[in-house]
PDB file of C-alpha atoms in Angstrom:
ATOM      1  CA  UNK A   8      91.476  36.126 -43.561  1.00  0.00           C
ATOM      2  CA  UNK A   9      91.394  35.531 -39.938  1.00  0.00           C
ATOM      3  CA  UNK A  10      92.209  39.402 -39.612  1.00  0.00           C
ATOM      4  CA  UNK A  11      89.846  40.436 -42.572  1.00  0.00           C
ATOM      5  CA  UNK A  12      86.584  38.182 -40.679  1.00  0.00           C
ATOM      6  CA  UNK A  13      87.678  39.853 -37.100  1.00  0.00           C
ATOM      7  CA  UNK A  14      87.099  43.194 -38.440  1.00  0.00           C
ATOM      8  CA  UNK A  15      84.452  42.506 -39.882  1.00  0.00           C
ATOM      9  CA  UNK A  16      82.806  41.457 -36.094  1.00  0.00           C
ATOM     10  CA  UNK A  17      83.783  44.487 -34.052  1.00  0.00           C
ATOM     11  CA  UNK A  18      81.954  47.336 -36.209  1.00  0.00           C
ATOM     12  CA  UNK A  19      78.566  44.647 -35.541  1.00  0.00           C
ATOM     13  CA  UNK A  20      79.356  44.445 -31.948  1.00  0.00           C
ATOM     14  CA  UNK A  21      79.416  48.274 -31.601  1.00  0.00           C
ATOM     15  CA  UNK A  22      77.196  49.137 -33.581  1.00  0.00           C
ATOM     16  CA  UNK A  23      74.385  46.986 -31.553  1.00  0.00           C
ATOM     17  CA  UNK A  24      75.323  49.435 -28.226  1.00  0.00           C
ATOM     18  CA  UNK A  25      73.526  52.606 -29.527  1.00  0.00           C
ATOM     19  CA  UNK A  26      71.378  50.517 -31.130  1.00  0.00           C
ATOM     20  CA  UNK A  27      70.022  48.751 -27.771  1.00  0.00           C
ATOM     21  CA  UNK A  28      70.088  52.470 -25.842  1.00  0.00           C
ATOM     22  CA  UNK A  29      68.426  54.435 -28.857  1.00  0.00           C
ATOM     23  CA  UNK A  30      65.493  51.711 -28.324  1.00  0.00           C
ATOM     24  CA  UNK A  31      65.846  52.259 -24.365  1.00  0.00           C
ATOM     25  CA  UNK A  32      65.440  55.516 -24.491  1.00  0.00           C
ATOM     26  CA  UNK A  33      62.877  55.664 -27.034  1.00  0.00           C
ATOM     27  CA  UNK A  34      60.418  53.226 -24.683  1.00  0.00           C
ATOM     28  CA  UNK A  35      61.340  55.352 -21.879  1.00  0.00           C
ATOM     29  CA  UNK A  36      60.228  57.904 -23.745  1.00  0.00           C
ATOM     30  CA  UNK A  37      56.784  56.302 -25.039  1.00  0.00           C
ATOM     31  CA  UNK A  38      55.884  54.968 -21.108  1.00  0.00           C
ATOM     32  CA  UNK A  39      56.676  58.901 -19.438  1.00  0.00           C
ATOM     33  CA  UNK A  40      54.131  60.179 -22.657  1.00  0.00           C
ATOM     34  CA  UNK A  41      51.314  56.883 -22.141  1.00  0.00           C
ATOM     35  CA  UNK A  42      51.845  58.088 -18.049  1.00  0.00           C
ATOM     36  CA  UNK A  43      51.177  61.780 -18.961  1.00  0.00           C
ATOM     37  CA  UNK A  44      48.838  60.758 -21.275  1.00  0.00           C
ATOM     38  CA  UNK A  45      46.527  58.656 -18.678  1.00  0.00           C
ATOM     39  CA  UNK A  46      47.251  61.259 -16.021  1.00  0.00           C
ATOM     40  CA  UNK A  47      45.916  63.953 -17.626  1.00  0.00           C
ATOM     41  CA  UNK A  48      42.865  61.704 -18.391  1.00  0.00           C
ATOM     42  CA  UNK A  49      42.572  60.984 -15.264  1.00  0.00           C
ATOM     43  CA  UNK A  50      42.588  64.898 -14.322  1.00  0.00           C
ATOM     44  CA  UNK A  51      39.814  65.789 -16.689  1.00  0.00           C
ATOM     45  CA  UNK A  52      37.330  62.910 -15.886  1.00  0.00           C
ATOM     46  CA  UNK A  53      38.114  63.841 -11.912  1.00  0.00           C
ATOM     47  CA  UNK A  54      36.837  67.699 -13.395  1.00  0.00           C
ATOM     48  CA  UNK A  55      34.085  67.022 -14.972  1.00  0.00           C
ATOM     49  CA  UNK A  56      33.102  64.863 -11.836  1.00  0.00           C
ATOM     50  CA  UNK A  57      33.545  67.287  -9.436  1.00  0.00           C
ATOM     51  CA  UNK A  58      31.446  69.587 -11.956  1.00  0.00           C
ATOM     52  CA  UNK A  59      28.625  67.357 -11.840  1.00  0.00           C
ATOM     53  CA  UNK A  60      29.526  65.156 -15.058  1.00  0.00           C
ATOM     54  CA  UNK A  61      28.356  68.542 -17.241  1.00  0.00           C
ATOM     55  CA  UNK A  62      29.939  68.996 -20.346  1.00  0.00           C
ATOM     56  CA  UNK A  63      31.508  72.695 -21.524  1.00  0.00           C
ATOM     57  CA  UNK A  64      28.080  73.757 -23.493  1.00  0.00           C
ATOM     58  CA  UNK A  65      26.588  73.371 -20.160  1.00  0.00           C
ATOM     59  CA  UNK A  66      29.239  74.624 -17.923  1.00  0.00           C
ATOM     60  CA  UNK A  67      28.823  77.929 -20.303  1.00  0.00           C
ATOM     61  CA  UNK A  68      24.874  77.716 -19.882  1.00  0.00           C
ATOM     62  CA  UNK A  69      25.603  77.567 -16.100  1.00  0.00           C
ATOM     63  CA  UNK A  70      27.744  80.460 -16.074  1.00  0.00           C
ATOM     64  CA  UNK A  71      25.176  82.803 -17.882  1.00  0.00           C
ATOM     65  CA  UNK A  72      22.734  80.971 -15.110  1.00  0.00           C
ATOM     66  CA  UNK A  73      25.122  82.160 -12.801  1.00  0.00           C
ATOM     67  CA  UNK A  74      25.736  86.007 -14.095  1.00  0.00           C
ATOM     68  CA  UNK A  75      21.643  86.382 -13.710  1.00  0.00           C
ATOM     69  CA  UNK A  76      21.526  85.036 -10.719  1.00  0.00           C
ATOM     70  CA  UNK A  77      24.474  85.660  -8.236  1.00  0.00           C
ATOM     71  CA  UNK A  78      23.313  84.784  -5.071  1.00  0.00           C
ATOM     72  CA  UNK A  79      24.560  81.291  -5.651  1.00  0.00           C
ATOM     73  CA  UNK A  80      27.983  81.921  -5.625  1.00  0.00           C
ATOM     74  CA  UNK A  81      30.814  84.319  -4.752  1.00  0.00           C
ATOM     75  CA  UNK A  82      31.926  86.566  -7.799  1.00  0.00           C
ATOM     76  CA  UNK A  83      35.526  86.422  -8.993  1.00  0.00           C
ATOM     77  CA  UNK A  84      36.582  89.870  -9.643  1.00  0.00           C
ATOM     78  CA  UNK A  85      37.438  91.401 -12.845  1.00  0.00           C
ATOM     79  CA  UNK A  86      41.045  93.515 -13.202  1.00  0.00           C
ATOM     80  CA  UNK A  87      43.861  93.247 -10.936  1.00  0.00           C
ATOM     81  CA  UNK A  88      47.494  92.456 -11.615  1.00  0.00           C
ATOM     82  CA  UNK A  89      49.076  89.074 -11.394  1.00  0.00           C
ATOM     83  CA  UNK A  90      51.908  88.809  -9.355  1.00  0.00           C
ATOM     84  CA  UNK A  91      53.637  84.725  -9.208  1.00  0.00           C
ATOM     85  CA  UNK A  92      54.729  83.621  -6.371  1.00  0.00           C
ATOM     86  CA  UNK A  93      56.309  80.433  -7.993  1.00  0.00           C
ATOM     87  CA  UNK A  94      55.974  76.716  -7.009  1.00  0.00           C
ATOM     88  CA  UNK A  95      56.025  75.591  -3.352  1.00  0.00           C
ATOM     89  CA  UNK A  96      56.432  72.358  -2.245  1.00  0.00           C
ATOM     90  CA  UNK A  97      55.800  71.870   1.556  1.00  0.00           C
ATOM     91  CA  UNK A  98      55.633  68.423   4.280  1.00  0.00           C
ATOM     92  CA  UNK A  99      51.661  68.842   5.226  1.00  0.00           C
ATOM     93  CA  UNK A 100      50.784  68.583   8.454  1.00  0.00           C
ATOM     94  CA  UNK A 101      49.767  64.991   8.571  1.00  0.00           C
ATOM     95  CA  UNK A 102      50.495  63.049  11.462  1.00  0.00           C
ATOM     96  CA  UNK A 103      49.898  59.073  10.216  1.00  0.00           C
ATOM     97  CA  UNK A 104      51.832  59.646   7.102  1.00  0.00           C
ATOM     98  CA  UNK A 105      54.843  62.041   5.562  1.00  0.00           C
ATOM     99  CA  UNK A 106      52.591  64.050   2.952  1.00  0.00           C
ATOM    100  CA  UNK A 107      53.424  66.552   0.855  1.00  0.00           C
ATOM    101  CA  UNK A 108      52.266  69.054  -1.601  1.00  0.00           C
ATOM    102  CA  UNK A 109      52.981  71.103  -4.783  1.00  0.00           C
ATOM    103  CA  UNK A 110      51.207  73.968  -6.130  1.00  0.00           C
ATOM    104  CA  UNK A 111      52.217  76.906  -7.508  1.00  0.00           C
ATOM    105  CA  UNK A 112      50.613  79.653  -6.181  1.00  0.00           C
ATOM    106  CA  UNK A 113      49.504  83.464  -8.077  1.00  0.00           C
ATOM    107  CA  UNK A 114      47.737  86.318  -6.072  1.00  0.00           C
ATOM    108  CA  UNK A 115      45.947  88.451  -8.287  1.00  0.00           C
ATOM    109  CA  UNK A 116      45.922  91.925  -6.358  1.00  0.00           C
ATOM    110  CA  UNK A 117      44.759  95.241  -6.162  1.00  0.00           C
ATOM    111  CA  UNK A 118      47.204  97.286  -8.108  1.00  0.00           C
ATOM    112  CA  UNK A 119      47.961  98.671 -11.479  1.00  0.00           C
ATOM    113  CA  UNK A 120      51.217  97.235 -13.448  1.00  0.00           C
ATOM    114  CA  UNK A 121      53.381  99.922 -12.018  1.00  0.00           C
ATOM    115  CA  UNK A 122      52.458  99.258  -8.334  1.00  0.00           C
ATOM    116  CA  UNK A 123      53.335  95.642  -9.512  1.00  0.00           C
ATOM    117  CA  UNK A 124      56.623  96.197 -10.919  1.00  0.00           C
ATOM    118  CA  UNK A 125      57.419  98.119  -7.748  1.00  0.00           C
ATOM    119  CA  UNK A 126      56.383  95.228  -5.307  1.00  0.00           C
ATOM    120  CA  UNK A 127      58.213  92.917  -7.425  1.00  0.00           C
ATOM    121  CA  UNK A 128      61.453  94.839  -7.791  1.00  0.00           C
ATOM    122  CA  UNK A 129      61.184  95.634  -3.861  1.00  0.00           C
ATOM    123  CA  UNK A 130      60.944  91.711  -3.137  1.00  0.00           C
ATOM    124  CA  UNK A 131      61.030  92.135   0.320  1.00  0.00           C
ATOM    125  CA  UNK A 132      57.057  92.184   0.108  1.00  0.00           C
ATOM    126  CA  UNK A 133      57.294  89.161  -2.070  1.00  0.00           C
ATOM    127  CA  UNK A 134      59.602  87.056  -0.486  1.00  0.00           C
ATOM    128  CA  UNK A 135      56.999  88.368   2.898  1.00  0.00           C
ATOM    129  CA  UNK A 136      53.888  86.505   0.787  1.00  0.00           C
ATOM    130  CA  UNK A 137      55.890  82.979  -0.153  1.00  0.00           C
ATOM    131  CA  UNK A 138      56.832  82.908   3.581  1.00  0.00           C
ATOM    132  CA  UNK A 139      53.211  82.823   4.603  1.00  0.00           C
ATOM    133  CA  UNK A 140      52.115  81.136   1.835  1.00  0.00           C
ATOM    134  CA  UNK A 141      54.373  78.398   3.089  1.00  0.00           C
ATOM    135  CA  UNK A 142      53.500  78.717   6.420  1.00  0.00           C
ATOM    136  CA  UNK A 143      50.251  78.322   6.223  1.00  0.00           C
ATOM    137  CA  UNK A 144      50.378  75.092   3.203  1.00  0.00           C
ATOM    138  CA  UNK A 145      53.097  73.224   5.711  1.00  0.00           C
ATOM    139  CA  UNK A 146      49.835  73.503   8.686  1.00  0.00           C
ATOM    140  CA  UNK A 147      47.147  71.817   6.704  1.00  0.00           C
ATOM    141  CA  UNK A 148      46.939  68.326   6.226  1.00  0.00           C
ATOM    142  CA  UNK A 149      46.079  66.589   3.130  1.00  0.00           C
ATOM    143  CA  UNK A 150      42.410  65.952   4.091  1.00  0.00           C
ATOM    144  CA  UNK A 151      41.896  69.819   4.606  1.00  0.00           C
ATOM    145  CA  UNK A 152      42.300  70.864   0.972  1.00  0.00           C
ATOM    146  CA  UNK A 153      41.889  67.851  -0.851  1.00  0.00           C
ATOM    147  CA  UNK A 154      38.464  68.882  -1.385  1.00  0.00           C
ATOM    148  CA  UNK A 155      36.849  71.452  -3.288  1.00  0.00           C
ATOM    149  CA  UNK A 156      35.409  73.002  -0.272  1.00  0.00           C
ATOM    150  CA  UNK A 157      39.007  72.954   1.254  1.00  0.00           C
ATOM    151  CA  UNK A 158      41.208  74.217  -1.585  1.00  0.00           C
ATOM    152  CA  UNK A 159      38.128  77.343  -1.136  1.00  0.00           C
ATOM    153  CA  UNK A 160      39.099  78.119   2.332  1.00  0.00           C
ATOM    154  CA  UNK A 161      42.781  77.400   1.474  1.00  0.00           C
ATOM    155  CA  UNK A 162      42.550  80.140  -1.088  1.00  0.00           C
ATOM    156  CA  UNK A 163      40.338  82.378   1.019  1.00  0.00           C
ATOM    157  CA  UNK A 164      43.212  82.078   3.930  1.00  0.00           C
ATOM    158  CA  UNK A 165      46.257  82.754   1.624  1.00  0.00           C
ATOM    159  CA  UNK A 166      44.293  85.653   0.723  1.00  0.00           C
ATOM    160  CA  UNK A 167      44.179  87.276   4.014  1.00  0.00           C
ATOM    161  CA  UNK A 168      48.063  87.040   4.890  1.00  0.00           C
ATOM    162  CA  UNK A 169      49.054  87.522   1.544  1.00  0.00           C
ATOM    163  CA  UNK A 170      47.128  91.116   1.588  1.00  0.00           C
ATOM    164  CA  UNK A 171      48.934  92.260   5.055  1.00  0.00           C
ATOM    165  CA  UNK A 172      52.300  90.637   3.136  1.00  0.00           C
ATOM    166  CA  UNK A 173      52.682  92.594  -0.024  1.00  0.00           C
ATOM    167  CA  UNK A 174      50.053  95.719   1.337  1.00  0.00           C
ATOM    168  CA  UNK A 175      47.571  95.164  -1.088  1.00  0.00           C
ATOM    169  CA  UNK A 176      44.263  93.534  -1.182  1.00  0.00           C
ATOM    170  CA  UNK A 177      44.369  90.130  -2.874  1.00  0.00           C
ATOM    171  CA  UNK A 178      41.333  90.168  -4.783  1.00  0.00           C
ATOM    172  CA  UNK A 179      42.455  86.238  -6.074  1.00  0.00           C
ATOM    173  CA  UNK A 180      44.268  83.167  -5.473  1.00  0.00           C
ATOM    174  CA  UNK A 181      45.248  81.019  -8.239  1.00  0.00           C
ATOM    175  CA  UNK A 182      46.599  77.552  -8.091  1.00  0.00           C
ATOM    176  CA  UNK A 183      48.204  76.456 -11.371  1.00  0.00           C
ATOM    177  CA  UNK A 184      48.651  73.087 -10.177  1.00  0.00           C
ATOM    178  CA  UNK A 185      47.810  71.428  -7.136  1.00  0.00           C
ATOM    179  CA  UNK A 186      49.417  67.752  -6.390  1.00  0.00           C
ATOM    180  CA  UNK A 187      49.245  66.206  -3.188  1.00  0.00           C
ATOM    181  CA  UNK A 188      51.268  63.274  -2.523  1.00  0.00           C
ATOM    182  CA  UNK A 189      49.677  60.054  -0.904  1.00  0.00           C
TER     183      UNK A 189
END
């Protein structure tokens, strides 16, 4: 009977390891999900604060007011083709501490889909555009690009330099994410 008792104990010990690993994975996933949710809520709150605390309904009204009085802000051009430059991760030019920027840049260029396809197939214009954007981003400090005005100025500089690189006018610069590590 002692052999039977020992054989019953062995499977119980092996059964705890997958349970413990499963709990660790579950807790890690829950922690990551919680972090993501809180970070998203913080970003939404920051965006609302940047808009002056206006909700979606008020921002739509602001857009219609903007259409009536276009002297307040610069209009975003319609049309063009979207040229993705993918993700950039660069060291910023901060001297007091090392800071990083991770952003995803897309260019809206004055071209049709056939011209865009030609640019992407040629690869050299895209590589040149990535290079000038990379040089520009790494020359900036976090203080210069952390504000809305700083991002607008950065977009303007990227558009000017990328226009020369791709030999098409850059109508707009889009950031799909913009994270500065402090």
